[in-house]
PDB file of C-alpha atoms in Angstrom:
ATOM      1  CA  UNK A   1      35.350  20.252  29.183  1.00 46.00           C
ATOM      2  CA  UNK A   2      33.089  18.304  31.485  1.00 45.00           C
ATOM      3  CA  UNK A   3      31.862  21.224  33.088  1.00 49.00           C
ATOM      4  CA  UNK A   4      31.195  23.083  29.833  1.00 45.00           C
ATOM      5  CA  UNK A   5      28.793  19.961  28.988  1.00 43.00           C
ATOM      6  CA  UNK A   6      27.192  20.098  32.303  1.00 45.00           C
ATOM      7  CA  UNK A   7      26.522  23.649  32.020  1.00 43.00           C
ATOM      8  CA  UNK A   8      24.827  23.424  28.560  1.00 43.00           C
ATOM      9  CA  UNK A   9      22.568  20.482  29.967  1.00 43.00           C
ATOM     10  CA  UNK A  10      21.212  22.842  32.809  1.00 46.00           C
ATOM     11  CA  UNK A  11      20.579  25.382  30.269  1.00 47.00           C
ATOM     12  CA  UNK A  12      18.675  23.504  27.807  1.00 45.00           C
ATOM     13  CA  UNK A  13      15.037  23.289  28.239  1.00 48.00           C
ATOM     14  CA  UNK A  14      13.561  19.861  28.987  1.00 51.00           C
ATOM     15  CA  UNK A  15      10.263  18.397  28.004  1.00 52.00           C
ATOM     16  CA  UNK A  16       7.938  17.709  31.233  1.00 55.00           C
ATOM     17  CA  UNK A  17       7.324  13.839  31.576  1.00 54.00           C
ATOM     18  CA  UNK A  18       4.268  12.419  29.897  1.00 53.00           C
ATOM     19  CA  UNK A  19       1.847  11.251  32.500  1.00 55.00           C
ATOM     20  CA  UNK A  20       1.791   7.241  32.491  1.00 53.00           C
ATOM     21  CA  UNK A  21      -2.085   7.394  32.309  1.00 51.00           C
ATOM     22  CA  UNK A  22      -2.214   9.067  28.833  1.00 46.00           C
ATOM     23  CA  UNK A  23      -0.415   6.793  25.844  1.00 48.00           C
ATOM     24  CA  UNK A  24       0.195   8.165  22.697  1.00 44.00           C
ATOM     25  CA  UNK A  25      -2.125   6.404  20.010  1.00 43.00           C
ATOM     26  CA  UNK A  26      -1.596   7.040  16.366  1.00 43.00           C
ATOM     27  CA  UNK A  27      -4.762   6.454  14.263  1.00 44.00           C
ATOM     28  CA  UNK A  28      -4.542   6.187  10.736  1.00 49.00           C
ATOM     29  CA  UNK A  29      -7.721   7.442   8.820  1.00 60.00           C
ATOM     30  CA  UNK A  30      -9.576   4.243   7.234  1.00 59.00           C
ATOM     31  CA  UNK A  31     -11.710   4.252   3.947  1.00 58.00           C
ATOM     32  CA  UNK A  32     -13.970   1.621   2.566  1.00 59.00           C
ATOM     33  CA  UNK A  33     -14.719   1.349  -1.289  1.00 59.00           C
ATOM     34  CA  UNK A  34     -18.265   3.013  -0.907  1.00 58.00           C
ATOM     35  CA  UNK A  35     -16.567   6.142   0.513  1.00 69.00           C
ATOM     36  CA  UNK A  36     -14.229   6.356  -2.694  1.00 75.00           C
ATOM     37  CA  UNK A  37     -15.208   8.982  -5.067  1.00 78.00           C
ATOM     38  CA  UNK A  38     -16.521   8.367  -8.682  1.00 84.00           C
ATOM     39  CA  UNK A  39     -14.707   9.863 -11.292  1.00 87.00           C
ATOM     40  CA  UNK A  40     -16.559  12.562 -13.514  1.00 87.00           C
ATOM     41  CA  UNK A  41     -17.760  16.271 -13.428  1.00 88.00           C
ATOM     42  CA  UNK A  42     -20.096  17.456 -10.850  1.00 88.00           C
ATOM     43  CA  UNK A  43     -21.727  20.747 -10.230  1.00 87.00           C
ATOM     44  CA  UNK A  44     -22.067  21.631  -6.444  1.00 85.00           C
ATOM     45  CA  UNK A  45     -25.292  23.487  -5.068  1.00 84.00           C
ATOM     46  CA  UNK A  46     -23.462  26.885  -5.269  1.00 81.00           C
ATOM     47  CA  UNK A  47     -22.742  26.269  -8.926  1.00 83.00           C
ATOM     48  CA  UNK A  48     -18.835  25.462  -8.550  1.00 86.00           C
ATOM     49  CA  UNK A  49     -17.642  22.670 -10.729  1.00 90.00           C
ATOM     50  CA  UNK A  50     -15.629  19.645  -9.536  1.00 90.00           C
ATOM     51  CA  UNK A  51     -13.505  17.413 -11.954  1.00 91.00           C
ATOM     52  CA  UNK A  52     -12.881  14.073  -9.795  1.00 92.00           C
ATOM     53  CA  UNK A  53     -10.290  11.815 -11.906  1.00 92.00           C
ATOM     54  CA  UNK A  54      -8.829   8.576 -10.871  1.00 92.00           C
ATOM     55  CA  UNK A  55      -5.172   8.409 -12.275  1.00 92.00           C
ATOM     56  CA  UNK A  56      -2.543   5.435 -11.745  1.00 90.00           C
ATOM     57  CA  UNK A  57      -0.160   5.585  -9.021  1.00 88.00           C
ATOM     58  CA  UNK A  58       3.046   7.499 -10.135  1.00 87.00           C
ATOM     59  CA  UNK A  59       6.016   5.074 -10.999  1.00 85.00           C
ATOM     60  CA  UNK A  60       8.524   4.557  -8.261  1.00 81.00           C
ATOM     61  CA  UNK A  61      11.095   6.334 -10.475  1.00 81.00           C
ATOM     62  CA  UNK A  62       9.366   9.550  -9.731  1.00 83.00           C
ATOM     63  CA  UNK A  63       9.466   9.396  -6.464  1.00 78.00           C
ATOM     64  CA  UNK A  64      11.679  11.856  -4.341  1.00 75.00           C
ATOM     65  CA  UNK A  65      12.866   8.893  -2.156  1.00 74.00           C
ATOM     66  CA  UNK A  66      13.722   6.486  -4.840  1.00 72.00           C
ATOM     67  CA  UNK A  67      17.319   5.825  -6.010  1.00 71.00           C
ATOM     68  CA  UNK A  68      17.966   8.677  -8.513  1.00 70.00           C
ATOM     69  CA  UNK A  69      17.435   7.483 -12.050  1.00 72.00           C
ATOM     70  CA  UNK A  70      19.255   8.776 -15.263  1.00 81.00           C
ATOM     71  CA  UNK A  71      17.761  11.828 -16.335  1.00 82.00           C
ATOM     72  CA  UNK A  72      16.292  10.272 -19.645  1.00 86.00           C
ATOM     73  CA  UNK A  73      14.772   7.625 -17.811  1.00 84.00           C
ATOM     74  CA  UNK A  74      13.066   9.839 -15.484  1.00 83.00           C
ATOM     75  CA  UNK A  75      11.854  12.369 -18.124  1.00 86.00           C
ATOM     76  CA  UNK A  76      10.593   9.173 -20.060  1.00 89.00           C
ATOM     77  CA  UNK A  77       8.720   7.973 -17.075  1.00 88.00           C
ATOM     78  CA  UNK A  78       7.312  11.350 -16.258  1.00 88.00           C
ATOM     79  CA  UNK A  79       6.038  12.092 -19.726  1.00 90.00           C
ATOM     80  CA  UNK A  80       4.622   8.745 -20.086  1.00 92.00           C
ATOM     81  CA  UNK A  81       2.792   9.286 -16.807  1.00 91.00           C
ATOM     82  CA  UNK A  82       1.802  12.707 -18.001  1.00 92.00           C
ATOM     83  CA  UNK A  83       0.182  11.308 -21.072  1.00 93.00           C
ATOM     84  CA  UNK A  84      -1.572   8.664 -19.175  1.00 93.00           C
ATOM     85  CA  UNK A  85      -3.244  11.307 -16.811  1.00 93.00           C
ATOM     86  CA  UNK A  86      -4.196  13.488 -19.479  1.00 93.00           C
ATOM     87  CA  UNK A  87      -6.042  10.391 -21.211  1.00 93.00           C
ATOM     88  CA  UNK A  88      -7.748   9.664 -17.869  1.00 93.00           C
ATOM     89  CA  UNK A  89      -8.915  13.510 -17.379  1.00 92.00           C
ATOM     90  CA  UNK A  90     -10.514  13.404 -20.882  1.00 92.00           C
ATOM     91  CA  UNK A  91     -12.121  10.059 -20.263  1.00 91.00           C
ATOM     92  CA  UNK A  92     -13.540  11.485 -16.905  1.00 91.00           C
ATOM     93  CA  UNK A  93     -15.244  14.223 -18.827  1.00 88.00           C
ATOM     94  CA  UNK A  94     -16.645  12.297 -21.389  1.00 87.00           C
ATOM     95  CA  UNK A  95     -14.385  13.780 -23.914  1.00 85.00           C
ATOM     96  CA  UNK A  96     -15.465  17.616 -23.140  1.00 89.00           C
ATOM     97  CA  UNK A  97     -12.756  18.775 -20.855  1.00 90.00           C
ATOM     98  CA  UNK A  98     -13.967  21.616 -18.928  1.00 90.00           C
ATOM     99  CA  UNK A  99     -11.986  24.930 -18.837  1.00 91.00           C
ATOM    100  CA  UNK A 100     -11.622  26.585 -15.378  1.00 91.00           C
ATOM    101  CA  UNK A 101      -9.973  30.136 -14.997  1.00 90.00           C
ATOM    102  CA  UNK A 102      -8.436  29.090 -11.727  1.00 91.00           C
ATOM    103  CA  UNK A 103      -8.505  25.829  -9.836  1.00 91.00           C
ATOM    104  CA  UNK A 104      -7.439  23.877  -6.545  1.00 91.00           C
ATOM    105  CA  UNK A 105      -6.048  20.459  -7.124  1.00 91.00           C
ATOM    106  CA  UNK A 106      -6.698  18.088  -4.129  1.00 90.00           C
ATOM    107  CA  UNK A 107      -4.900  14.786  -4.152  1.00 90.00           C
ATOM    108  CA  UNK A 108      -6.235  11.622  -2.400  1.00 87.00           C
ATOM    109  CA  UNK A 109      -4.231   8.681  -2.096  1.00 86.00           C
ATOM    110  CA  UNK A 110      -5.799   5.190  -0.797  1.00 83.00           C
ATOM    111  CA  UNK A 111      -3.370   2.388  -0.017  1.00 80.00           C
ATOM    112  CA  UNK A 112      -4.767  -1.121   0.759  1.00 78.00           C
ATOM    113  CA  UNK A 113      -3.858  -1.736   4.559  1.00 71.00           C
ATOM    114  CA  UNK A 114      -1.126   0.734   4.503  1.00 61.00           C
ATOM    115  CA  UNK A 115       0.867  -1.164   1.919  1.00 62.00           C
ATOM    116  CA  UNK A 116       3.236   1.025  -0.016  1.00 59.00           C
ATOM    117  CA  UNK A 117       2.253   4.325   1.500  1.00 63.00           C
ATOM    118  CA  UNK A 118       4.218   7.315   0.720  1.00 63.00           C
ATOM    119  CA  UNK A 119       4.623  10.235   2.988  1.00 73.00           C
ATOM    120  CA  UNK A 120       2.567  13.578   1.739  1.00 74.00           C
ATOM    121  CA  UNK A 121       5.785  15.500   0.616  1.00 74.00           C
ATOM    122  CA  UNK A 122       7.205  12.657  -1.559  1.00 77.00           C
ATOM    123  CA  UNK A 123       3.810  11.966  -3.081  1.00 80.00           C
ATOM    124  CA  UNK A 124       3.510  15.731  -4.183  1.00 81.00           C
ATOM    125  CA  UNK A 125       6.781  15.274  -6.073  1.00 82.00           C
ATOM    126  CA  UNK A 126       5.842  12.190  -7.647  1.00 85.00           C
ATOM    127  CA  UNK A 127       2.582  13.534  -8.818  1.00 87.00           C
ATOM    128  CA  UNK A 128       4.048  16.182 -10.596  1.00 88.00           C
ATOM    129  CA  UNK A 129       3.171  14.773 -13.823  1.00 89.00           C
ATOM    130  CA  UNK A 130      -0.475  14.301 -12.844  1.00 91.00           C
ATOM    131  CA  UNK A 131      -0.817  17.909 -11.737  1.00 91.00           C
ATOM    132  CA  UNK A 132       1.015  19.046 -15.269  1.00 92.00           C
ATOM    133  CA  UNK A 133      -1.652  16.899 -17.162  1.00 93.00           C
ATOM    134  CA  UNK A 134      -4.006  19.047 -15.459  1.00 92.00           C
ATOM    135  CA  UNK A 135      -2.835  21.876 -17.376  1.00 93.00           C
ATOM    136  CA  UNK A 136      -1.763  19.992 -20.654  1.00 92.00           C
ATOM    137  CA  UNK A 137      -5.274  18.687 -20.821  1.00 92.00           C
ATOM    138  CA  UNK A 138      -6.694  22.203 -21.049  1.00 92.00           C
ATOM    139  CA  UNK A 139      -8.537  22.198 -17.594  1.00 92.00           C
ATOM    140  CA  UNK A 140      -6.472  25.243 -16.441  1.00 92.00           C
ATOM    141  CA  UNK A 141      -4.681  27.866 -18.489  1.00 91.00           C
ATOM    142  CA  UNK A 142      -1.450  27.664 -16.286  1.00 89.00           C
ATOM    143  CA  UNK A 143      -0.200  25.952 -12.921  1.00 87.00           C
ATOM    144  CA  UNK A 144       1.163  29.312 -11.735  1.00 89.00           C
ATOM    145  CA  UNK A 145      -0.227  30.532  -8.315  1.00 87.00           C
ATOM    146  CA  UNK A 146      -2.645  32.780 -10.272  1.00 88.00           C
ATOM    147  CA  UNK A 147      -4.246  30.061 -11.870  1.00 89.00           C
ATOM    148  CA  UNK A 148      -3.801  26.710  -9.527  1.00 90.00           C
ATOM    149  CA  UNK A 149      -3.580  26.331  -6.073  1.00 88.00           C
ATOM    150  CA  UNK A 150      -2.148  23.014  -4.571  1.00 88.00           C
ATOM    151  CA  UNK A 151      -5.073  21.977  -1.570  1.00 86.00           C
ATOM    152  CA  UNK A 152      -4.971  19.269   0.939  1.00 83.00           C
ATOM    153  CA  UNK A 153      -3.209  16.071   0.262  1.00 84.00           C
ATOM    154  CA  UNK A 154      -4.830  13.204   1.962  1.00 83.00           C
ATOM    155  CA  UNK A 155      -3.363   9.543   2.313  1.00 82.00           C
ATOM    156  CA  UNK A 156      -6.062   6.952   3.659  1.00 81.00           C
ATOM    157  CA  UNK A 157      -5.912   3.165   4.515  1.00 79.00           C
ATOM    158  CA  UNK A 158      -8.563   1.134   2.643  1.00 75.00           C
ATOM    159  CA  UNK A 159     -10.237  -1.775   3.853  1.00 73.00           C
ATOM    160  CA  UNK A 160     -12.790  -4.228   2.427  1.00 72.00           C
ATOM    161  CA  UNK A 161     -11.925  -5.246  -0.932  1.00 68.00           C
ATOM    162  CA  UNK A 162      -9.537  -2.540  -2.180  1.00 69.00           C
ATOM    163  CA  UNK A 163      -6.232  -4.576  -3.189  1.00 75.00           C
ATOM    164  CA  UNK A 164      -4.161  -1.983  -5.075  1.00 80.00           C
ATOM    165  CA  UNK A 165      -3.133   1.513  -4.628  1.00 82.00           C
ATOM    166  CA  UNK A 166      -5.500   4.296  -6.032  1.00 84.00           C
ATOM    167  CA  UNK A 167      -4.815   7.976  -6.654  1.00 88.00           C
ATOM    168  CA  UNK A 168      -7.600  10.345  -7.219  1.00 91.00           C
ATOM    169  CA  UNK A 169      -7.247  13.969  -8.451  1.00 91.00           C
ATOM    170  CA  UNK A 170     -10.165  16.499  -7.311  1.00 91.00           C
ATOM    171  CA  UNK A 171      -9.882  19.527  -9.576  1.00 92.00           C
ATOM    172  CA  UNK A 172     -12.328  22.479  -7.829  1.00 91.00           C
ATOM    173  CA  UNK A 173     -12.981  25.624  -9.814  1.00 90.00           C
ATOM    174  CA  UNK A 174     -12.005  28.457  -7.762  1.00 85.00           C
ATOM    175  CA  UNK A 175     -13.507  31.787  -8.274  1.00 72.00           C
ATOM    176  CA  UNK A 176     -11.337  33.897  -5.936  1.00 60.00           C
ATOM    177  CA  UNK A 177      -7.492  34.409  -6.488  1.00 51.00           C
ATOM    178  CA  UNK A 178      -5.426  37.035  -5.311  1.00 54.00           C
ATOM    179  CA  UNK A 179      -8.806  38.838  -4.415  1.00 51.00           C
ATOM    180  CA  UNK A 180     -10.107  39.052  -7.932  1.00 54.00           C
ATOM    181  CA  UNK A 181     -13.358  37.262  -8.296  1.00 49.00           C
ATOM    182  CA  UNK A 182     -13.939  35.087 -11.365  1.00 47.00           C
ATOM    183  CA  UNK A 183     -17.316  34.136 -12.568  1.00 46.00           C
ATOM    184  CA  UNK A 184     -17.174  31.731 -15.831  1.00 45.00           C
ATOM    185  CA  UNK A 185     -13.795  32.668 -16.945  1.00 44.00           C
ATOM    186  CA  UNK A 186     -14.563  36.606 -16.580  1.00 45.00           C
ATOM    187  CA  UNK A 187     -13.255  38.979 -14.103  1.00 43.00           C
ATOM    188  CA  UNK A 188     -16.012  40.930 -12.153  1.00 43.00           C
TER     189      UNK A 188
END
Protein backbone atom coordinates (compact mmCIF):
# COMPACT_ATOMS: atom_id res chain seq x y z
CA UNK A 1 0.00 0.00 0.00
CA UNK A 2 2.78 2.45 0.94
CA UNK A 3 4.61 1.69 -2.31
CA UNK A 4 1.47 2.52 -4.27
CA UNK A 5 1.12 5.90 -2.54
CA UNK A 6 4.76 6.75 -3.20
CA UNK A 7 4.33 5.73 -6.82
CA UNK A 8 1.32 8.05 -7.26
CA UNK A 9 3.16 10.91 -5.58
CA UNK A 10 6.00 10.64 -8.06
CA UNK A 11 3.66 10.62 -11.08
CA UNK A 12 1.51 13.61 -10.11
CA UNK A 13 2.82 16.89 -11.50
CA UNK A 14 4.07 19.38 -8.98
CA UNK A 15 3.87 23.14 -9.16
CA UNK A 16 7.15 24.98 -9.40
CA UNK A 17 7.92 26.89 -6.22
CA UNK A 18 6.97 30.56 -6.22
CA UNK A 19 9.98 32.86 -6.03
CA UNK A 20 10.28 34.60 -2.68
CA UNK A 21 10.62 37.99 -4.36
CA UNK A 22 7.15 37.83 -5.98
CA UNK A 23 4.46 37.92 -3.27
CA UNK A 24 0.87 37.42 -4.37
CA UNK A 25 -1.21 40.57 -4.00
CA UNK A 26 -4.95 40.73 -4.53
CA UNK A 27 -6.28 44.18 -5.24
CA UNK A 28 -10.01 44.86 -5.24
CA UNK A 29 -11.35 47.55 -7.53
CA UNK A 30 -12.39 50.61 -5.55
CA UNK A 31 -14.92 53.23 -6.66
CA UNK A 32 -15.94 56.57 -5.20
CA UNK A 33 -19.49 58.03 -5.41
CA UNK A 34 -18.57 60.34 -8.30
CA UNK A 35 -17.77 57.28 -10.45
CA UNK A 36 -21.19 55.65 -9.97
CA UNK A 37 -23.63 55.88 -12.88
CA UNK A 38 -26.72 58.10 -12.74
CA UNK A 39 -30.01 56.30 -13.47
CA UNK A 40 -31.65 57.25 -16.75
CA UNK A 41 -31.84 56.54 -20.47
CA UNK A 42 -28.79 57.54 -22.49
CA UNK A 43 -27.93 57.55 -26.18
CA UNK A 44 -24.32 56.83 -27.10
CA UNK A 45 -22.45 58.46 -30.00
CA UNK A 46 -23.20 55.55 -32.33
CA UNK A 47 -26.95 55.83 -31.63
CA UNK A 48 -27.06 52.88 -29.25
CA UNK A 49 -29.34 53.37 -26.25
CA UNK A 50 -28.39 52.42 -22.69
CA UNK A 51 -30.81 52.25 -19.76
CA UNK A 52 -29.15 52.62 -16.32
CA UNK A 53 -31.31 51.65 -13.34
CA UNK A 54 -30.44 51.57 -9.65
CA UNK A 55 -32.38 48.77 -7.98
CA UNK A 56 -32.32 47.62 -4.35
CA UNK A 57 -30.04 44.79 -3.36
CA UNK A 58 -31.88 41.44 -3.49
CA UNK A 59 -33.15 40.06 -0.18
CA UNK A 60 -31.00 37.46 1.56
CA UNK A 61 -33.62 34.76 0.99
CA UNK A 62 -32.95 34.92 -2.78
CA UNK A 63 -29.24 34.16 -2.42
CA UNK A 64 -27.97 30.77 -3.58
CA UNK A 65 -25.82 30.61 -0.45
CA UNK A 66 -28.64 31.34 1.99
CA UNK A 67 -30.36 28.66 3.95
CA UNK A 68 -33.13 27.35 1.69
CA UNK A 69 -36.39 29.08 2.48
CA UNK A 70 -39.78 27.50 2.03
CA UNK A 71 -40.87 27.72 -1.61
CA UNK A 72 -43.77 30.04 -0.78
CA UNK A 73 -41.45 32.45 1.07
CA UNK A 74 -38.96 32.36 -1.78
CA UNK A 75 -41.65 33.01 -4.41
CA UNK A 76 -43.21 35.85 -2.38
CA UNK A 77 -39.81 37.54 -1.92
CA UNK A 78 -38.93 37.09 -5.60
CA UNK A 79 -42.27 38.47 -6.78
CA UNK A 80 -42.02 41.49 -4.47
CA UNK A 81 -38.40 42.14 -5.54
CA UNK A 82 -39.37 41.87 -9.21
CA UNK A 83 -42.23 44.35 -8.71
CA UNK A 84 -39.98 46.87 -6.95
CA UNK A 85 -37.39 46.56 -9.74
CA UNK A 86 -40.09 47.05 -12.39
CA UNK A 87 -41.18 50.29 -10.67
CA UNK A 88 -37.54 51.48 -10.52
CA UNK A 89 -37.14 50.81 -14.26
CA UNK A 90 -40.25 52.86 -15.03
CA UNK A 91 -39.02 55.71 -12.78
CA UNK A 92 -35.57 55.73 -14.41
CA UNK A 93 -37.19 56.15 -17.84
CA UNK A 94 -39.48 58.94 -16.71
CA UNK A 95 -42.57 56.83 -17.36
CA UNK A 96 -41.73 56.02 -21.01
CA UNK A 97 -40.09 52.60 -21.06
CA UNK A 98 -37.91 52.03 -24.15
CA UNK A 99 -38.42 48.89 -26.18
CA UNK A 100 -35.29 47.11 -27.35
CA UNK A 101 -35.36 44.21 -29.80
CA UNK A 102 -32.30 42.72 -28.13
CA UNK A 103 -30.23 43.82 -25.15
CA UNK A 104 -27.21 43.07 -23.03
CA UNK A 105 -27.75 43.34 -19.27
CA UNK A 106 -24.69 44.26 -17.17
CA UNK A 107 -24.79 44.20 -13.36
CA UNK A 108 -22.69 46.45 -11.12
CA UNK A 109 -22.74 45.79 -7.37
CA UNK A 110 -21.17 48.37 -5.05
CA UNK A 111 -20.46 47.43 -1.42
CA UNK A 112 -19.11 49.82 1.24
CA UNK A 113 -15.67 48.73 2.47
CA UNK A 114 -16.29 45.20 1.23
CA UNK A 115 -19.12 44.62 3.72
CA UNK A 116 -21.77 42.18 2.59
CA UNK A 117 -20.03 41.34 -0.67
CA UNK A 118 -21.35 38.46 -2.73
CA UNK A 119 -19.39 36.35 -5.09
CA UNK A 120 -20.39 36.83 -8.71
CA UNK A 121 -22.14 33.52 -9.29
CA UNK A 122 -24.44 33.83 -6.26
CA UNK A 123 -25.21 37.45 -7.13
CA UNK A 124 -26.44 36.40 -10.58
CA UNK A 125 -28.87 33.94 -8.99
CA UNK A 126 -30.05 36.56 -6.50
CA UNK A 127 -30.66 39.08 -9.30
CA UNK A 128 -32.95 36.79 -11.31
CA UNK A 129 -35.97 38.85 -10.23
CA UNK A 130 -34.27 42.07 -11.35
CA UNK A 131 -33.39 40.55 -14.72
CA UNK A 132 -36.96 39.26 -15.11
CA UNK A 133 -38.26 42.76 -14.34
CA UNK A 134 -36.46 44.04 -17.45
CA UNK A 135 -38.70 41.70 -19.44
CA UNK A 136 -41.90 42.30 -17.45
CA UNK A 137 -41.51 46.08 -17.76
CA UNK A 138 -41.42 45.73 -21.56
CA UNK A 139 -37.82 46.78 -22.26
CA UNK A 140 -37.12 43.51 -24.08
CA UNK A 141 -39.69 40.98 -25.32
CA UNK A 142 -38.13 37.87 -23.75
CA UNK A 143 -35.08 36.80 -21.77
CA UNK A 144 -34.08 33.98 -24.10
CA UNK A 145 -30.67 34.11 -25.84
CA UNK A 146 -32.21 35.61 -28.97
CA UNK A 147 -33.28 38.76 -27.11
CA UNK A 148 -31.02 39.01 -24.05
CA UNK A 149 -27.37 38.47 -23.27
CA UNK A 150 -26.13 38.59 -19.68
CA UNK A 151 -23.03 40.78 -19.83
CA UNK A 152 -20.23 41.24 -17.34
CA UNK A 153 -20.92 41.24 -13.63
CA UNK A 154 -18.77 43.63 -11.62
CA UNK A 155 -18.48 43.87 -7.85
CA UNK A 156 -16.72 46.97 -6.54
CA UNK A 157 -15.75 48.29 -3.12
CA UNK A 158 -16.94 51.85 -2.45
CA UNK A 159 -15.12 54.43 -0.42
CA UNK A 160 -15.88 58.03 0.43
CA UNK A 161 -19.41 58.35 1.72
CA UNK A 162 -21.17 55.23 0.39
CA UNK A 163 -22.79 53.59 3.43
CA UNK A 164 -25.12 51.02 1.89
CA UNK A 165 -24.91 48.38 -0.81
CA UNK A 166 -26.06 49.53 -4.23
CA UNK A 167 -26.95 47.57 -7.34
CA UNK A 168 -27.08 48.94 -10.89
CA UNK A 169 -28.51 47.32 -14.01
CA UNK A 170 -27.17 48.60 -17.31
CA UNK A 171 -29.40 47.48 -20.18
CA UNK A 172 -27.55 48.11 -23.42
CA UNK A 173 -29.37 47.89 -26.74
CA UNK A 174 -27.83 45.24 -28.98
CA UNK A 175 -28.01 45.30 -32.71
CA UNK A 176 -26.53 41.93 -33.60
CA UNK A 177 -27.82 38.64 -32.24
CA UNK A 178 -27.07 35.29 -33.91
CA UNK A 179 -25.73 37.06 -37.01
CA UNK A 180 -28.88 39.14 -37.60
CA UNK A 181 -28.55 42.91 -37.50
CA UNK A 182 -31.38 44.82 -35.84
CA UNK A 183 -32.11 48.47 -36.52
CA UNK A 184 -34.81 50.06 -34.35
CA UNK A 185 -36.74 46.83 -33.96
CA UNK A 186 -36.59 45.60 -37.58
CA UNK A 187 -34.33 43.00 -39.12
CA UNK A 188 -32.22 44.33 -41.99
